[in-house]
XYZ file of C-alpha atoms in Angstrom:
350
model
C -2.597 7.495 -6.295
C -5.554 5.924 -8.098
C -4.744 2.592 -9.744
C -7.229 1.380 -12.355
C -8.594 -2.143 -12.854
C -9.042 -3.312 -16.437
C -10.371 -6.445 -18.112
C -7.855 -8.344 -20.259
C -7.945 -11.416 -22.464
C -5.080 -13.706 -23.411
C -5.183 -15.223 -26.889
C -3.752 -18.563 -28.002
C -0.614 -16.810 -29.261
C -0.083 -15.418 -25.712
C -0.864 -11.863 -26.823
C -2.823 -9.796 -24.281
C -5.622 -7.353 -25.116
C -7.345 -4.759 -22.969
C -11.126 -5.009 -23.382
C -13.815 -2.360 -23.101
C -16.337 -3.576 -20.556
C -19.076 -1.968 -18.437
C -17.702 -3.632 -15.301
C -14.509 -1.569 -15.503
C -16.621 1.585 -15.173
C -17.975 0.299 -11.859
C -14.475 -0.694 -10.726
C -12.806 2.584 -11.713
C -15.405 5.363 -11.629
C -18.794 5.081 -9.912
C -19.050 1.989 -7.727
C -22.633 2.902 -6.837
C -24.902 5.944 -6.745
C -23.112 7.441 -3.734
C -19.524 6.125 -3.639
C -16.688 6.483 -6.118
C -14.571 3.446 -6.906
C -11.510 5.102 -5.373
C -13.246 5.479 -2.000
C -14.366 1.839 -2.116
C -10.804 0.665 -2.865
C -9.396 2.610 0.084
C -11.953 1.030 2.409
C -11.141 -2.414 1.006
C -7.418 -1.990 1.695
C -8.079 -0.653 5.196
C -10.219 -3.655 6.174
C -7.895 -6.079 4.370
C -4.868 -4.891 6.355
C -6.394 -4.178 9.749
C -9.058 -6.907 9.978
C -7.751 -9.557 7.585
C -10.768 -9.516 5.261
C -12.691 -7.004 3.175
C -16.285 -7.443 1.993
C -18.179 -6.019 -0.984
C -21.881 -6.359 -1.723
C -22.485 -7.031 -5.427
C -26.045 -5.890 -6.069
C -27.783 -4.681 -9.246
C -24.471 -4.211 -11.091
C -23.142 -1.960 -8.326
C -20.593 -2.496 -5.568
C -21.082 -1.489 -1.932
C -18.514 -1.696 0.845
C -19.513 -3.729 3.897
C -17.407 -2.747 6.959
C -15.625 -5.903 8.096
C -16.377 -5.165 11.751
C -20.103 -5.503 10.942
C -19.878 -8.771 8.974
C -19.991 -12.275 10.438
C -19.498 -15.427 8.356
C -21.612 -18.522 8.974
C -20.183 -21.763 7.537
C -22.156 -24.957 6.881
C -20.725 -28.413 6.189
C -22.041 -31.829 5.245
C -18.929 -33.888 6.011
C -17.395 -31.880 8.876
C -14.399 -31.132 6.640
C -15.335 -29.071 3.597
C -17.557 -25.998 3.459
C -20.848 -26.727 1.692
C -22.410 -23.295 2.088
C -21.688 -19.810 3.400
C -23.917 -17.059 4.692
C -22.953 -13.558 5.739
C -24.679 -11.809 8.638
C -24.442 -8.038 8.221
C -25.263 -5.953 11.267
C -25.925 -2.427 10.036
C -29.077 -0.404 10.646
C -30.682 -3.823 10.956
C -29.420 -7.416 10.855
C -29.484 -8.876 7.330
C -28.513 -12.335 6.067
C -26.738 -12.230 2.697
C -26.229 -15.141 0.317
C -22.649 -16.079 -0.555
C -23.217 -15.145 -4.212
C -24.010 -11.563 -3.191
C -20.771 -10.971 -1.293
C -17.233 -10.589 -2.650
C -14.610 -11.550 -0.056
C -11.019 -10.288 -0.306
C -9.127 -12.489 2.153
C -5.564 -11.804 3.354
C -5.234 -15.204 4.999
C -4.435 -13.561 8.347
C -6.291 -12.246 11.387
C -5.494 -8.652 10.453
C -2.924 -6.326 11.987
C -5.266 -5.196 14.766
C -4.850 -8.724 16.131
C -1.409 -9.731 14.870
C 0.263 -6.396 15.714
C -2.132 -5.073 18.351
C 0.519 -4.768 21.067
C 2.784 -2.772 18.748
C -0.009 -0.317 17.920
C -0.874 0.064 21.617
C 2.776 0.812 22.391
C 2.787 3.479 19.672
C -0.411 5.037 21.082
C 1.060 5.058 24.588
C 4.215 6.714 23.319
C 2.208 9.382 21.491
C 0.257 10.097 24.681
C 3.482 10.344 26.657
C 5.081 12.656 24.071
C 1.984 14.856 24.149
C 2.186 15.053 27.933
C 5.873 15.985 27.773
C 5.163 18.707 25.201
C 2.274 20.134 27.216
C 4.322 20.210 30.387
C 7.696 20.733 28.778
C 8.103 24.214 30.218
C 7.119 23.148 33.711
C 10.226 22.960 35.906
C 10.458 19.313 36.898
C 11.859 18.676 40.324
C 11.185 18.580 44.061
C 10.074 21.511 46.217
C 11.343 21.335 49.767
C 9.938 23.421 52.624
C 11.795 24.186 55.832
C 8.573 23.781 57.803
C 5.684 21.328 57.593
C 2.916 22.386 55.155
C -0.763 21.767 55.659
C -2.818 19.913 53.041
C -4.482 23.174 51.931
C -1.106 24.866 51.596
C 0.237 21.993 49.467
C -2.829 22.134 47.186
C -2.564 25.923 46.705
C 1.177 25.652 46.028
C 0.668 22.924 43.406
C -2.105 24.885 41.638
C -0.179 28.151 41.605
C 2.975 26.381 40.367
C 1.044 24.768 37.507
C -0.694 28.056 36.678
C 2.525 30.068 36.549
C 4.927 27.633 34.901
C 2.830 24.973 33.132
C 2.404 24.800 29.346
C 4.664 25.595 26.409
C 3.872 29.336 26.535
C 5.526 29.553 29.945
C 8.869 28.331 28.621
C 11.764 30.455 29.867
C 9.970 32.015 32.825
C 12.046 32.668 35.913
C 11.011 30.623 38.936
C 10.389 32.738 42.032
C 10.231 30.873 45.337
C 8.707 32.014 48.596
C 10.828 32.147 51.704
C 11.428 28.706 53.139
C 11.108 26.860 49.793
C 13.969 25.186 47.930
C 13.770 23.705 44.408
C 15.855 20.665 43.435
C 15.543 20.024 39.657
C 15.202 16.577 38.090
C 16.534 15.997 34.571
C 13.893 14.584 32.220
C 15.208 15.758 28.847
C 13.781 13.945 25.799
C 17.258 13.011 24.526
C 18.228 11.576 27.903
C 14.999 9.557 27.947
C 15.859 8.261 24.421
C 12.413 9.323 23.222
C 13.640 10.107 19.709
C 15.360 6.730 19.274
C 12.360 4.907 20.703
C 9.998 6.697 18.324
C 12.197 5.852 15.322
C 12.229 2.199 16.347
C 8.445 2.026 16.670
C 7.952 3.740 13.295
C 10.353 1.220 11.743
C 8.449 -1.700 13.325
C 5.087 -0.375 12.102
C 6.507 -0.011 8.585
C 7.752 -3.604 8.796
C 4.353 -5.096 9.701
C 2.795 -3.168 6.792
C 5.618 -4.399 4.492
C 6.587 -0.813 3.676
C 10.278 -0.539 2.652
C 12.176 1.327 5.358
C 13.831 3.445 2.669
C 10.465 5.163 2.104
C 10.336 6.485 5.680
C 14.036 6.666 6.541
C 16.319 8.390 4.056
C 19.458 6.933 5.640
C 18.131 3.419 4.954
C 17.826 4.046 1.208
C 20.018 1.396 -0.417
C 18.980 2.431 -3.924
C 19.764 5.859 -5.280
C 16.824 5.441 -7.641
C 13.151 6.337 -7.434
C 12.354 3.429 -9.734
C 14.050 0.841 -7.492
C 12.292 2.210 -4.407
C 8.952 2.007 -6.202
C 9.697 -1.552 -7.331
C 10.463 -2.593 -3.739
C 7.252 -0.890 -2.575
C 5.282 -2.601 -5.319
C 6.694 -6.096 -4.765
C 6.644 -6.290 -0.982
C 3.811 -3.979 0.106
C 1.278 -3.467 -2.680
C 1.818 -6.695 -4.622
C 0.052 -9.092 -2.221
C -2.871 -6.671 -1.772
C -3.279 -6.116 -5.507
C -3.127 -9.860 -6.244
C -5.804 -10.615 -3.637
C -8.154 -7.951 -5.029
C -7.595 -9.062 -8.636
C -8.268 -12.707 -7.753
C -11.451 -11.921 -5.810
C -12.833 -9.606 -8.518
C -12.056 -12.094 -11.315
C -13.576 -14.967 -9.315
C -16.846 -13.152 -8.648
C -17.406 -10.863 -11.649
C -16.358 -13.148 -14.512
C -18.654 -15.807 -15.919
C -17.541 -19.422 -16.227
C -17.152 -19.066 -20.014
C -15.078 -15.881 -19.653
C -12.682 -17.649 -17.298
C -12.258 -20.515 -19.785
C -11.603 -17.984 -22.575
C -8.722 -16.489 -20.574
C -10.362 -13.284 -19.325
C -9.078 -11.701 -16.117
C -9.054 -8.385 -14.256
C -5.712 -6.730 -13.576
C -4.539 -3.432 -12.111
C -2.567 -0.994 -14.233
C 0.453 -0.387 -11.986
C 2.397 1.822 -14.397
C 1.695 4.957 -12.339
C 2.944 3.283 -9.167
C 6.169 2.256 -10.917
C 6.679 5.685 -12.452
C 10.369 6.555 -12.719
C 12.173 9.874 -12.789
C 12.093 11.622 -16.171
C 15.752 10.736 -16.801
C 15.222 7.049 -15.968
C 12.065 6.936 -18.072
C 13.742 8.418 -21.162
C 16.736 6.077 -20.810
C 14.492 3.004 -20.462
C 12.305 3.907 -23.448
C 15.344 4.799 -25.578
C 16.909 1.410 -24.889
C 13.659 -0.349 -25.800
C 13.528 1.611 -29.069
C 17.165 0.869 -29.977
C 16.746 -2.826 -29.184
C 13.685 -3.054 -31.442
C 11.285 -3.772 -28.587
C 9.214 -0.615 -29.253
C 8.355 1.081 -32.508
C 9.016 4.824 -32.867
C 5.402 5.750 -32.098
C 5.155 3.257 -29.236
C 8.192 4.909 -27.661
C 6.679 8.373 -28.131
C 3.414 7.165 -26.581
C 5.263 6.016 -23.445
C 6.699 9.541 -23.164
C 3.216 11.090 -23.597
C 4.113 12.505 -27.023
C 1.902 12.506 -30.102
C 2.682 9.991 -32.896
C 4.350 10.848 -36.196
C 2.899 10.022 -39.617
C 5.084 6.987 -40.363
C 5.979 4.445 -37.727
C 9.249 2.500 -37.757
C 11.181 -0.094 -35.811
C 14.887 0.523 -35.266
C 16.923 -2.531 -36.301
C 20.671 -3.106 -36.151
C 22.319 -4.331 -39.347
C 24.801 -6.255 -37.222
C 22.152 -8.489 -35.705
C 21.349 -12.051 -36.695
C 17.683 -13.046 -36.481
C 16.701 -16.645 -35.749
C 13.215 -18.020 -36.363
C 12.067 -19.573 -33.069
C 10.138 -22.359 -34.866
C 12.147 -23.237 -38.001
C 15.622 -22.210 -36.859
C 16.041 -20.121 -40.038
C 18.777 -17.473 -39.722
C 18.479 -14.021 -41.300
C 21.475 -11.647 -41.520
C 19.963 -8.221 -42.396
C 23.178 -6.393 -43.364
C 24.105 -9.118 -45.870
C 20.628 -9.922 -47.122
C 21.312 -13.599 -46.368
C 18.842 -16.230 -45.184
C 20.217 -19.581 -44.022
C 18.214 -22.675 -43.168
C 19.279 -24.930 -40.284
C 19.088 -28.532 -41.460
C 17.300 -30.997 -39.215
C 16.742 -28.427 -36.478
C 20.494 -28.462 -35.736
C 21.538 -26.164 -32.926
C 24.188 -23.767 -34.367
C 25.717 -23.371 -30.900
C 26.641 -27.060 -30.643
């Protein structure tokens, strides 16, 4: 799912506005002449998770992905404590030194999962290789062949090759074993369930999900504590995507905003509404409650349900409510048409 980055500003009254800006086109559509922004974002996340850092080249108002495995940071200091200067050595078709102002760094603060969870991934690869071997040789009768007389080396080799040829591979499943005179077959039980292969695979999948901060309920239905798509998406957003999104937003805002824009309260932020999409029933119930509570106007509610606006827009207000001015303490009772002033800022609850 493609999540878009937009530029926002926060005014003195704490209201937030989405701004039209050329930089959002680069971040959401065409990152450069050859790569779309979506492809660049996927590469960023891959490097961020697996290698701990992702690198972008900011050149001529375009963004280019620099594979983390090809980038080396050189740090310079004047006091042996703080970093005075950075350079980036990129080893692509040729070795190039890039200035720190040309490179955007998205840092996870870790060594990356290839280092931190390398043993887990190797175990998973080994298990996949073993499972593949079992599947390829699953039809092969597993056991010991005993001969009443001593066999020569050539005879043993021919017997092994003919046995593999006749009974090896999944297509040979169910074939009847025919033994020559003087041979006896003693089977060995190597069934997947007896080897606990299924349980072992489930455990490894669960561990991999854990290191990626993916909620187990998204890969294991029995682990779903919430009977709600919205709650699952919230868990996924908070624990898995949230840290990644925050790191990307911070790096983009740090490098693409001017000093004056930062002072004015500008910042880049992802629109995560698609990620947090609910079921249709949950969405209608949530919007309806916001409309009844006066949080949304009629047209704002229709917009959230992807419906066209009506001619006149209204807010739904309850006549039984009492409205209090947050600054003056003035009370308004709509169903009585009464306005009361609180003297001396007195708290009516005391």
